[in-house]
Tab-separated table of C-alpha atoms (C1' of nucleotides) in Angstrom:
chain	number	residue	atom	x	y	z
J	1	UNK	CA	24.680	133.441	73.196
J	2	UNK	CA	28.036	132.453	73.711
J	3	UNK	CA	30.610	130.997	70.711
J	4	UNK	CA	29.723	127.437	69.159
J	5	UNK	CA	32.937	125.530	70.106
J	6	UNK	CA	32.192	121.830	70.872
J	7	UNK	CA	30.404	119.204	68.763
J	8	UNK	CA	27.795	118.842	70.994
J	9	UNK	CA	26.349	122.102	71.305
J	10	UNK	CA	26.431	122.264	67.108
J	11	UNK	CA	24.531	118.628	67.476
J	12	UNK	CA	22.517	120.481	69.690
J	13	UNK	CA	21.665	123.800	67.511
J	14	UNK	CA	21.197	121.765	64.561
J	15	UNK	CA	18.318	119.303	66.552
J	16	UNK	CA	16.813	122.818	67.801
J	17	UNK	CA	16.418	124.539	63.966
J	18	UNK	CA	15.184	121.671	62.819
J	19	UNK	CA	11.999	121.039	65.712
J	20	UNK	CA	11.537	124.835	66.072
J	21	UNK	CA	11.120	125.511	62.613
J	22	UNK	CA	8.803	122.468	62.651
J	23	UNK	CA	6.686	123.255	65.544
J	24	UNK	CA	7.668	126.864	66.765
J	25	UNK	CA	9.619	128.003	69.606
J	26	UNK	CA	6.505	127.190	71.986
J	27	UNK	CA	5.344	124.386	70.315
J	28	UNK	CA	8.388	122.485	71.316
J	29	UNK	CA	9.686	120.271	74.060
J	30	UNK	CA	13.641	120.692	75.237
J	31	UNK	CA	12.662	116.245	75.360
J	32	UNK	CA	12.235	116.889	71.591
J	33	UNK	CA	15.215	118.710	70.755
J	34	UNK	CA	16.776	116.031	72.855
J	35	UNK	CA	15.943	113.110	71.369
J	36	UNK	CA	16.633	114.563	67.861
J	37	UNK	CA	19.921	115.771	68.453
J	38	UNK	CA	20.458	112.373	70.578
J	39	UNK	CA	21.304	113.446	73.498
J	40	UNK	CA	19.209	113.579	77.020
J	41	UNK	CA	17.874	116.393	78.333
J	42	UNK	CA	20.285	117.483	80.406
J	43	UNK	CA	23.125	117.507	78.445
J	44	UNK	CA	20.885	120.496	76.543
J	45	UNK	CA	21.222	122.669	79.954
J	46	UNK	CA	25.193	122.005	80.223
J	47	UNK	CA	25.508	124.083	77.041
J	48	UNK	CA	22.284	126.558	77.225
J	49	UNK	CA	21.158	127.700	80.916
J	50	UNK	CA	17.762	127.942	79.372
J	51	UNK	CA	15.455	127.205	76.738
J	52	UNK	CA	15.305	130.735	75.386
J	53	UNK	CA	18.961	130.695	75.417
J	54	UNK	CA	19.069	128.446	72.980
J	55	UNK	CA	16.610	129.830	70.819
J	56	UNK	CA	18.565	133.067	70.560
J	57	UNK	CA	22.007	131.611	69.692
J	58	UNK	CA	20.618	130.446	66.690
J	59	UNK	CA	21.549	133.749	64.945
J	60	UNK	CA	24.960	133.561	66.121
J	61	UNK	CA	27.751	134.915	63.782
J	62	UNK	CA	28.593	131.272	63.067
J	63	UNK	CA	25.352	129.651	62.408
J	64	UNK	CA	24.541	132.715	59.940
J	65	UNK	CA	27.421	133.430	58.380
J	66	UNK	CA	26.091	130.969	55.042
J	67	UNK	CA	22.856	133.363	55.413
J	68	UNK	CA	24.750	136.665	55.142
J	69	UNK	CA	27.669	135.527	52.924
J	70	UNK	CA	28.640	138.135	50.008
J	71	UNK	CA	27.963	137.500	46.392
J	72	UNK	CA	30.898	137.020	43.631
J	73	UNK	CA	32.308	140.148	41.753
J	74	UNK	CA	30.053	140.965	39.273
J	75	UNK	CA	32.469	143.854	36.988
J	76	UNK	CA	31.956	144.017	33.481
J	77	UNK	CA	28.744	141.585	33.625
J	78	UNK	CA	25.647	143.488	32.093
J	79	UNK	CA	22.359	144.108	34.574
J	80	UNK	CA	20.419	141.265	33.517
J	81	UNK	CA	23.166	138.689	34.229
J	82	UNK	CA	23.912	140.512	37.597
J	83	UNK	CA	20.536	140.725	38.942
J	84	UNK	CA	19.626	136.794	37.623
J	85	UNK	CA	23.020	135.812	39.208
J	86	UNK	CA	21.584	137.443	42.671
J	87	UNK	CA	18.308	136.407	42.577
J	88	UNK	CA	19.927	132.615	41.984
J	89	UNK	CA	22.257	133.015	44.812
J	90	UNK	CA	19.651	134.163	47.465
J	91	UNK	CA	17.538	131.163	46.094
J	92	UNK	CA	20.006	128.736	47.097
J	93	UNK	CA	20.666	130.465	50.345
J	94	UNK	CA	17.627	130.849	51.312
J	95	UNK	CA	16.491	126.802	50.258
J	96	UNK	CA	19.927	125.522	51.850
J	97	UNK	CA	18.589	127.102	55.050
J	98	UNK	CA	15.015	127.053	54.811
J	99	UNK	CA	14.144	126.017	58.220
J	100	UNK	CA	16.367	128.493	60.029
J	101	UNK	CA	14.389	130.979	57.647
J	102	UNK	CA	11.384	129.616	58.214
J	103	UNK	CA	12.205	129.740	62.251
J	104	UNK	CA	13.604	133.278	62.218
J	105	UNK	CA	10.724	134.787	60.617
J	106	UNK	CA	7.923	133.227	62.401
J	107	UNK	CA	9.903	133.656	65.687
J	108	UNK	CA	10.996	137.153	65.334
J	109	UNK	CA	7.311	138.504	65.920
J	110	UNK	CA	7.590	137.382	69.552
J	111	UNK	CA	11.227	137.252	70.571
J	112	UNK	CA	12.335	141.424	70.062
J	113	UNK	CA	16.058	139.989	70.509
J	114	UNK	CA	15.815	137.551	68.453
J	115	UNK	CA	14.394	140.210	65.465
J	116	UNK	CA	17.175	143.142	66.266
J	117	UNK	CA	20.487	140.221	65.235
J	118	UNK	CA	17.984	139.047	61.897
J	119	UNK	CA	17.286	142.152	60.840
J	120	UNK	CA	20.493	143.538	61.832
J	121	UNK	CA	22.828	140.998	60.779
J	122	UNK	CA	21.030	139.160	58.049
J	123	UNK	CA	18.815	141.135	56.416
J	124	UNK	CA	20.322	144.078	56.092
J	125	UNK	CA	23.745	142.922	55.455
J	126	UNK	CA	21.922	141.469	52.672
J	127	UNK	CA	20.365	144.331	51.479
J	128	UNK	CA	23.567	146.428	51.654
J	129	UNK	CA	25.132	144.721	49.156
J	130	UNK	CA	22.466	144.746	46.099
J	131	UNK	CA	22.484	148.669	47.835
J	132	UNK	CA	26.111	149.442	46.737
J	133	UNK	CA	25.505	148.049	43.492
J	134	UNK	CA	22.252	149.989	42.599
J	135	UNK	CA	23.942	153.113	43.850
J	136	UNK	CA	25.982	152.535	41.598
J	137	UNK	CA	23.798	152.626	38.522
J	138	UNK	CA	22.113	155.923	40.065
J	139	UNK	CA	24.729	157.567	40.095
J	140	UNK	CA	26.293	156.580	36.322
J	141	UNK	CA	23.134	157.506	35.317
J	142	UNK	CA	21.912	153.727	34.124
J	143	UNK	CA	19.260	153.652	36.852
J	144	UNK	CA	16.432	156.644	37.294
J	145	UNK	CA	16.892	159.119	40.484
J	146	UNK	CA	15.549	156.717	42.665
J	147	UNK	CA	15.917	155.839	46.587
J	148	UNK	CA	18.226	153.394	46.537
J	149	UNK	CA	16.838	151.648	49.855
J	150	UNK	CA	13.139	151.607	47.792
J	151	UNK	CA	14.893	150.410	44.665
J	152	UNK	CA	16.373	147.405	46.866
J	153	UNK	CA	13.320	146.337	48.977
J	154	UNK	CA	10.877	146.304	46.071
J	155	UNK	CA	13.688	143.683	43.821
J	156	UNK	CA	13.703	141.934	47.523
J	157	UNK	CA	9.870	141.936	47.462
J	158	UNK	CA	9.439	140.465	43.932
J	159	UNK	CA	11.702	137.877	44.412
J	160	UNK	CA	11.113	137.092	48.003
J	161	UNK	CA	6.869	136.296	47.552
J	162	UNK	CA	7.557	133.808	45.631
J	163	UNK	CA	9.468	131.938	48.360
J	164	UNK	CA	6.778	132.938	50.379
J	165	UNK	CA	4.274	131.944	48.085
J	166	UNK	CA	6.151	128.450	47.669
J	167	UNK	CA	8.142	127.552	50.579
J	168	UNK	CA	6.221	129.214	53.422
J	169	UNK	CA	2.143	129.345	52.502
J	170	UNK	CA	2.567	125.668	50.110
J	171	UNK	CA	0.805	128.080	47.211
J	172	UNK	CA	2.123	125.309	44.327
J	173	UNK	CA	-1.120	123.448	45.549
J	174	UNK	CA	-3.097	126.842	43.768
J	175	UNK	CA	-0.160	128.050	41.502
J	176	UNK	CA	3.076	126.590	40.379
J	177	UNK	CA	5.293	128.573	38.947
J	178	UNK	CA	8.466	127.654	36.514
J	179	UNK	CA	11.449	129.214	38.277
J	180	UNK	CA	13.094	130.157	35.268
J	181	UNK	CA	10.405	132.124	33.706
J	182	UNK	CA	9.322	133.786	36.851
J	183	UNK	CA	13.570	134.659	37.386
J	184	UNK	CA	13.699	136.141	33.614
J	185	UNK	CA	10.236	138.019	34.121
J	186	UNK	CA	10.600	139.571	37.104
J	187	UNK	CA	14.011	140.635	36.291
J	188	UNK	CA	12.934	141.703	33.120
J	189	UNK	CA	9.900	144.080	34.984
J	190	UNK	CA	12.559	145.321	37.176
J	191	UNK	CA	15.297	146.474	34.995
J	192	UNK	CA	12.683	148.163	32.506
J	193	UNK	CA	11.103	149.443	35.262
J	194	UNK	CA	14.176	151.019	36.873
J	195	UNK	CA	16.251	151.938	33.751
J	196	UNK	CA	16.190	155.622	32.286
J	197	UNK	CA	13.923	155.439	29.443
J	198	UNK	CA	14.472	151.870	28.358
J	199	UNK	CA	13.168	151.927	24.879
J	200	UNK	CA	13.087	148.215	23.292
J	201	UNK	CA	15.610	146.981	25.869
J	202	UNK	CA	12.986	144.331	27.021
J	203	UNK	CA	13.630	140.980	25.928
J	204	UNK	CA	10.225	139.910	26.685
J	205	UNK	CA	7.473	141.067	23.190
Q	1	UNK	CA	-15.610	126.636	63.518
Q	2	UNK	CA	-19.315	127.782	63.675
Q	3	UNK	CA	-20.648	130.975	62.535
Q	4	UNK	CA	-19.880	134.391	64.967
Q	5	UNK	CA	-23.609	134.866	66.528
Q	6	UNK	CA	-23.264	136.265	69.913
Q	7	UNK	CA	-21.601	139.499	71.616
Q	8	UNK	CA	-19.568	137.091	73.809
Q	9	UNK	CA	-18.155	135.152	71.030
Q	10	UNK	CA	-16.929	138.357	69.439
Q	11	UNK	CA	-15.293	139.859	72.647
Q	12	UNK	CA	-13.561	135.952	72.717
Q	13	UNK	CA	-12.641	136.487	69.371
Q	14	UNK	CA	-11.260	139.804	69.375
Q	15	UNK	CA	-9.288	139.330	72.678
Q	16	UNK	CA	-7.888	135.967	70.681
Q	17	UNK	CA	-6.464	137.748	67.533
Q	18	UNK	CA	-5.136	140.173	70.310
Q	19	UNK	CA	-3.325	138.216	72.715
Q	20	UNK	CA	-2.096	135.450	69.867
Q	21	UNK	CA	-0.616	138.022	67.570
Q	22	UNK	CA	1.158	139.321	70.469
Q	23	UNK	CA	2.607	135.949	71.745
Q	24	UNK	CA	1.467	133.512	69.408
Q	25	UNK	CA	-1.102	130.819	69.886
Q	26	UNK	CA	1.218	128.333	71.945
Q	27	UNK	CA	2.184	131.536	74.153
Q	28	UNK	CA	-1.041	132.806	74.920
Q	29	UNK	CA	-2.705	130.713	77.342
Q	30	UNK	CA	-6.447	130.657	77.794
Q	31	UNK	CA	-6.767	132.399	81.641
Q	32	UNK	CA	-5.102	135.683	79.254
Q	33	UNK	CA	-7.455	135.248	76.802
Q	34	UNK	CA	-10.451	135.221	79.387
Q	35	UNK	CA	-8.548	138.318	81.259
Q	36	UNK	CA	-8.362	140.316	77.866
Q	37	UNK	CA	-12.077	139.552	76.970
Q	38	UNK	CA	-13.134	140.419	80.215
Q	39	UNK	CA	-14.800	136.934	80.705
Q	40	UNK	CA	-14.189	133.930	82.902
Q	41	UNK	CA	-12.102	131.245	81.568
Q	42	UNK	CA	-14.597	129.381	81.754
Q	43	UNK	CA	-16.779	130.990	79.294
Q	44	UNK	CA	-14.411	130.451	76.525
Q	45	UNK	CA	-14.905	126.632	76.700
Q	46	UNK	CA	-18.965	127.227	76.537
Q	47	UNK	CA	-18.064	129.140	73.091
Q	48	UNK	CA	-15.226	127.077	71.770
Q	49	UNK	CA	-14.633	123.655	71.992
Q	50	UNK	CA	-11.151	123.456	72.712
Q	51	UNK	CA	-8.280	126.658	72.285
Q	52	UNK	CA	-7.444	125.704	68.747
Q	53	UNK	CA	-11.031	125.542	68.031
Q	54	UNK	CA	-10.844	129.196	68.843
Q	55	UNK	CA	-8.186	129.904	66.758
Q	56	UNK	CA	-9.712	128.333	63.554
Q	57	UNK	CA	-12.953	130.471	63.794
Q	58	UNK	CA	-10.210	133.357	63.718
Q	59	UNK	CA	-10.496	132.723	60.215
Q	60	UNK	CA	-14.632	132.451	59.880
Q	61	UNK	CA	-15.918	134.237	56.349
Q	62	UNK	CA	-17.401	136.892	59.049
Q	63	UNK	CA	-13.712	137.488	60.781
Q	64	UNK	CA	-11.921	137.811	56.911
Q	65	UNK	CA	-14.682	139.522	55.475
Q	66	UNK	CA	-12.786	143.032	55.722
Q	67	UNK	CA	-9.594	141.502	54.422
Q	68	UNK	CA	-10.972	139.974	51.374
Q	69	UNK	CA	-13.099	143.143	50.277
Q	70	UNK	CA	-13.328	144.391	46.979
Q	71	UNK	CA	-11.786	147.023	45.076
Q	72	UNK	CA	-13.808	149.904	43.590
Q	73	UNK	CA	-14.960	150.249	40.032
Q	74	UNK	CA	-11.823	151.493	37.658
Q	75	UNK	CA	-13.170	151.642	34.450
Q	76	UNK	CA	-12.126	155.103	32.273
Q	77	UNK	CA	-9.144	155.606	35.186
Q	78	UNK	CA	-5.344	155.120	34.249
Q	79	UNK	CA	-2.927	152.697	35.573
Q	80	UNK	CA	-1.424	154.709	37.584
Q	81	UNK	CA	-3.766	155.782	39.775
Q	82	UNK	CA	-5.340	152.396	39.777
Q	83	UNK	CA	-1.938	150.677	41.072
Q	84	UNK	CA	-1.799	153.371	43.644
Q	85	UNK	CA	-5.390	152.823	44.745
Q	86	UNK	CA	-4.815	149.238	45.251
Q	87	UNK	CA	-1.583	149.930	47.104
Q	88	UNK	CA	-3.575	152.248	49.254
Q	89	UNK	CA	-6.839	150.158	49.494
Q	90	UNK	CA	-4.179	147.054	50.373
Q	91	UNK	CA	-2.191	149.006	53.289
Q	92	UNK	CA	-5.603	150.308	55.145
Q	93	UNK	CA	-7.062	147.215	54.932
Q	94	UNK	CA	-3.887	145.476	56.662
Q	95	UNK	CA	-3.344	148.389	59.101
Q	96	UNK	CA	-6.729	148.225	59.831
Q	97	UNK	CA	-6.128	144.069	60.669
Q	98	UNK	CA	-2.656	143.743	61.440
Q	99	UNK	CA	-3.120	141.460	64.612
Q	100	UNK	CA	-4.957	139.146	62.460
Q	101	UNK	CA	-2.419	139.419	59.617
Q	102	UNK	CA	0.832	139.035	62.038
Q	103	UNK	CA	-1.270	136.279	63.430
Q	104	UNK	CA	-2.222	134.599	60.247
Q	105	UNK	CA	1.169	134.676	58.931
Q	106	UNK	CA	3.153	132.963	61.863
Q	107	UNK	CA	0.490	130.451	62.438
Q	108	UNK	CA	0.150	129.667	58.778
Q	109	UNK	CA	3.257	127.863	59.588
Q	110	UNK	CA	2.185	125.565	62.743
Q	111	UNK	CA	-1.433	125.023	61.732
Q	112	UNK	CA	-2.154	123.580	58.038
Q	113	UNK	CA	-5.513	123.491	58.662
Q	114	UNK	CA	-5.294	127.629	58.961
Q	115	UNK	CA	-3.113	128.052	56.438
Q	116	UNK	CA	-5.070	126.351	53.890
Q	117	UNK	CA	-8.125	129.097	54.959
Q	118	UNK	CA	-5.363	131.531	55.187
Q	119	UNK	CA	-4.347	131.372	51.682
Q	120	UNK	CA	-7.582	129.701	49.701
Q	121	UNK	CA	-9.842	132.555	51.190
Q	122	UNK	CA	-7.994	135.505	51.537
Q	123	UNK	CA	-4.734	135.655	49.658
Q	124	UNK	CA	-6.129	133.681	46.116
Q	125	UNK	CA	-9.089	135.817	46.244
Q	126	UNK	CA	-7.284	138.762	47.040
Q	127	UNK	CA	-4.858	138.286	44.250
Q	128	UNK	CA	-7.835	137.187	42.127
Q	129	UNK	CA	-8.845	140.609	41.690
Q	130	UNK	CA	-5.874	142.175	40.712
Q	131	UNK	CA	-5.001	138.987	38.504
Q	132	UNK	CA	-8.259	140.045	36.145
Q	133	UNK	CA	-7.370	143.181	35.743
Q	134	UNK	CA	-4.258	142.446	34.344
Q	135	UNK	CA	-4.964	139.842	32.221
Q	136	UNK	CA	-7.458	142.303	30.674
Q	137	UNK	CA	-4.356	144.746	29.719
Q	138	UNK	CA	-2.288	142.221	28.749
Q	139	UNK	CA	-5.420	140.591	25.940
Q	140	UNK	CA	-5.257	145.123	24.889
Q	141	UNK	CA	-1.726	144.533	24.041
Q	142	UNK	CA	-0.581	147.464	26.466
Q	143	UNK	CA	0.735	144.829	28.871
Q	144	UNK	CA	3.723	142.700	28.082
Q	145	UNK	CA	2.912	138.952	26.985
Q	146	UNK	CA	3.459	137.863	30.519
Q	147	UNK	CA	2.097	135.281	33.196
Q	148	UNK	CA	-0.372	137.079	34.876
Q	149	UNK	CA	0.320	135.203	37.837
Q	150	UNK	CA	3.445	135.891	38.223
Q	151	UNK	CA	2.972	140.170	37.450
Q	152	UNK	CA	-0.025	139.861	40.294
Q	153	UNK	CA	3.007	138.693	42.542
Q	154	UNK	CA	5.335	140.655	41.554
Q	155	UNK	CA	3.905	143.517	42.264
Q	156	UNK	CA	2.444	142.302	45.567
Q	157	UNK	CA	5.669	141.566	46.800
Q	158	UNK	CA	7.390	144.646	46.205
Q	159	UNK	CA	4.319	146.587	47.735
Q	160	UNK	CA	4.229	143.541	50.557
Q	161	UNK	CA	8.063	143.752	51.314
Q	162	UNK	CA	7.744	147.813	52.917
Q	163	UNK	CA	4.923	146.718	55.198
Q	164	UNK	CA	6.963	143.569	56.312
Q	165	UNK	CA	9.821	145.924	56.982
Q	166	UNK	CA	7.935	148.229	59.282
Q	167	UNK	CA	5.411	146.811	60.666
Q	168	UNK	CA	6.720	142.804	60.774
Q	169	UNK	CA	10.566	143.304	61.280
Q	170	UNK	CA	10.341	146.535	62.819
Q	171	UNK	CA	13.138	148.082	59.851
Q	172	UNK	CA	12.061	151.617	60.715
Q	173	UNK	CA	14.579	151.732	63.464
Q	174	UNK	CA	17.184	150.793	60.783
Q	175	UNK	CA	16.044	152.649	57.821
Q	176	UNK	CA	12.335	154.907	57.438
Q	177	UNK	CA	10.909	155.103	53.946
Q	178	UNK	CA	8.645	158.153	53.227
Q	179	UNK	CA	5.083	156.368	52.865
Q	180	UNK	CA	4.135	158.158	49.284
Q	181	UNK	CA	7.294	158.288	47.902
Q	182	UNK	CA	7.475	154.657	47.996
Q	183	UNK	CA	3.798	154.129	46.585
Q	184	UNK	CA	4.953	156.547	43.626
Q	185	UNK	CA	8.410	154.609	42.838
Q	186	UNK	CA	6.982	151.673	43.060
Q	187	UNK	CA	4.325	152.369	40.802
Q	188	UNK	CA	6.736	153.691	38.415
Q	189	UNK	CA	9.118	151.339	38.512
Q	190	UNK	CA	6.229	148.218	37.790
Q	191	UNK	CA	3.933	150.222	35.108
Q	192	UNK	CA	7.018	150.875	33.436
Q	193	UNK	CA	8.152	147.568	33.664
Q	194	UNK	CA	5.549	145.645	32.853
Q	195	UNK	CA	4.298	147.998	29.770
Q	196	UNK	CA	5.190	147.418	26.633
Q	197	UNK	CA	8.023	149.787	25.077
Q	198	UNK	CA	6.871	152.994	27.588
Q	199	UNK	CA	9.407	154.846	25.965
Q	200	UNK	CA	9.288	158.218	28.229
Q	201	UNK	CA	6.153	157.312	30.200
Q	202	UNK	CA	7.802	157.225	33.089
Q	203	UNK	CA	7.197	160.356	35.257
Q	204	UNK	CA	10.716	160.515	37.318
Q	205	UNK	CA	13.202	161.358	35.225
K	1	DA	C1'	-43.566	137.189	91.959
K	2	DA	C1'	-42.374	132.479	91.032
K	3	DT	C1'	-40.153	129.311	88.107
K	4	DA	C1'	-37.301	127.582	84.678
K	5	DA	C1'	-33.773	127.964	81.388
K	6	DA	C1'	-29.613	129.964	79.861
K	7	DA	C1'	-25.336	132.194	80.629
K	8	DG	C1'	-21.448	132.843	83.343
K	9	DT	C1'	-18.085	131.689	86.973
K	10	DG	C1'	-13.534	130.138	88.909
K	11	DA	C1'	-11.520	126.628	91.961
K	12	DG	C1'	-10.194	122.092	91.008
K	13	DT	C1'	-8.007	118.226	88.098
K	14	DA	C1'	-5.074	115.655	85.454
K	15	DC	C1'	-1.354	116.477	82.901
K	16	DT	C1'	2.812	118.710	80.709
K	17	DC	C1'	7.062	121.116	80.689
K	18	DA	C1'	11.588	123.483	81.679
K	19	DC	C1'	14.976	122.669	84.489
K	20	DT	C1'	17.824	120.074	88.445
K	21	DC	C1'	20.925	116.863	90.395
K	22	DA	C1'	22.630	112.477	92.185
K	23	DA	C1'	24.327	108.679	89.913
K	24	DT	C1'	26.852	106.746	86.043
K	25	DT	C1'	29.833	106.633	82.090
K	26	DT	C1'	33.632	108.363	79.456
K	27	DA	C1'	38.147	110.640	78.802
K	28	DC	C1'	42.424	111.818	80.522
K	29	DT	C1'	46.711	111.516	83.168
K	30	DA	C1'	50.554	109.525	85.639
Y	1	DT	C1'	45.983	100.327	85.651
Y	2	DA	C1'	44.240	103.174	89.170
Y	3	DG	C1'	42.589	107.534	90.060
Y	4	DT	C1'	40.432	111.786	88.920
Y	5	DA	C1'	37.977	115.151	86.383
Y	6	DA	C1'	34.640	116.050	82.987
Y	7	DA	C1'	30.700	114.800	80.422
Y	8	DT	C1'	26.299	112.615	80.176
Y	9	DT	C1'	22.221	110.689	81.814
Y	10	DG	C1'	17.147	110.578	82.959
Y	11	DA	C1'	13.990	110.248	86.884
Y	12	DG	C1'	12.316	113.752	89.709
Y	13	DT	C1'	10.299	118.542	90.891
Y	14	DG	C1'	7.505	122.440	91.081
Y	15	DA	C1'	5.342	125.778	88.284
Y	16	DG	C1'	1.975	126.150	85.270
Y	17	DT	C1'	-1.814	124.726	81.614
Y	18	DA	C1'	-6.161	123.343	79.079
Y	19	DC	C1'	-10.285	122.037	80.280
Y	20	DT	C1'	-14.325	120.550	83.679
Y	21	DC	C1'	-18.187	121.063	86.527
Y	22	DA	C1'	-20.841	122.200	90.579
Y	23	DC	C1'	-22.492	126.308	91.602
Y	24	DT	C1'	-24.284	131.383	91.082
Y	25	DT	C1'	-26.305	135.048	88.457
Y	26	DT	C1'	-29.032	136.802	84.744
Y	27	DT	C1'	-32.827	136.617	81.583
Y	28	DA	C1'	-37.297	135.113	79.890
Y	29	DT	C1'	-41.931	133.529	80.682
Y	30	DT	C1'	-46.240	133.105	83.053
DNA sequence: AATAAAAGTGAGTACTCACTCAATTTACTA
DNA sequence: TAGTAAATTGAGTGAGTACTCACTTTTATT
């Protein structure tokens, strides 16, 4: 739980993402992380007094910061190029880190400390920032009387199944979808969905 | 793998989807199992070859029947209440099977023999309803010209996100979302989206 | 009621795993 | 370079696990 200071124990946490997300928490063998991180066995206890130890310092503020980082100004940019740029963004993020992702979510239905920090300190950082900016528009006016917590999660949602859909259930073997159509429609459904009385502001016939 | 025929086999498989969606299938181990179905241990074996034999009959066309159900007839009813049947139809029916879903879901990941059952039998077919019925409005012109792929997800992820949130990450401790206000913004915010120049159709203001 | 077949049991078995620790290597200091 | 502390190693340990099987109980048949 501790900081990550030494090379060793980043070797180490780096190894343990990588088998975890492969095989689950259960699934795998401290010998495993071992021998991927190349180390031996014990050298995993000098830096984690247990298994589970280990597991959980895999949300710590270092490993996640990339996860949670904050997006680039977006003033004076219109919606569309706002809500593509975010949807991009959390693409990357999420792809760059794909097996702590992958790990997180699968391991967060069994490990209650483990889902407080990623919903705490991932997911809803995340969410507070598209939050500020929506609020925003509700308030100007732009955006219809809305929750703004609603107006979030269902962007989140739309965007988010398709990762699901591609990175997490292997759906291109059904479906494939081209990124850039699926980025332009969905933000397209969402804007005109969320606007006050849109009225021919969809680019889409 | 087999077909369910006995009582036994069903008090197995119920215990199964219980205990596994509670610790997962590598952190259940087969004495709980027995315990929870009220059987010896060794009566699981005379059922089920092995434990992960058990866990792919979790999956059996009896097991998924519920999940995979049909909608009602909708002819002659408008969108609205359509969407907000199927949102309604979609959240019993997951309530009513979240063990198995939770379960599903985080063993998708370990298990590609699952996942493939997972997704081919339950969410294709599942999205296969929705898909037709959108591709319908879309031929009518009321529907924009878009992939109806891609509007079947969208709108399954922004109705798929709020049950993630409370009953996957456990987000009502963070933030609690009135159940029918969400089902009516949502609804909004996709018809609206997704219909060709609604200009005014949208009921909040 | 007697017999056979089927279903159910749970202690035992062979094996695996998280974790330990005595021995060894590496890094550091004077 | 010798001496010491720190880091690393991996065989060993005990707790536990999936699965077996010799036995008991239940059910069906005559």
């Amino acid at each position: 739980m501790g900081e990550i200071t030494s090379k060793r124990q980043q070797q180490i946490i780096d190894a343990a993402i990588k088998v975890f997300s492969k095989k689950g928490y259960n699934g795998t063998t401290t010998k495993e992380i071992a021998k991927e991180a190349g180390v031996a066995e014990g050298t995993i206890f000098r830096y984690f007094r247990t298994k589970k130890d280990l597991l959980l310092s895999l949300v710590s503020p270092y490993v996640v910061r990339s996860l949670a980082d904050t997006l680039e100004e977006f003033s004076g940019k219109d919606d569309e190029t706002v809500f593509k740029a975010i949807i991009r963004n959390r693409l990357k993020i999420i792809r760059e880190n794909l097996d702590l992702v992958r790990l997180l979510l699968a391991e967060s239905q069994f490990h209650p400390e483990l889902r407080e920090q990623f919903v705490g300190k991932i997911v809803m950082q995340a969410a507070s920032i598209l939050e500020s900016y929506i609020s925003e528009k509700i308030k100007n006016g732009e955006f219809k009387d809305i929750e703004p917590g609603v107006a979030v999660r269902a962007f989140a949602g739309m965007t988010g199944i398709f990762v699901l859909w591609k990175e997490f259930l292997g759906g291109e073997k059904y479906i494939a979808f081209d990124e850039e159509k699926v980025i332009e429609t969905v933000v397209d459904i969402y804007l005109n969905g969320v606007r006050k009385r849109p009225c021919g502001g969809s680019e889409l016939e």
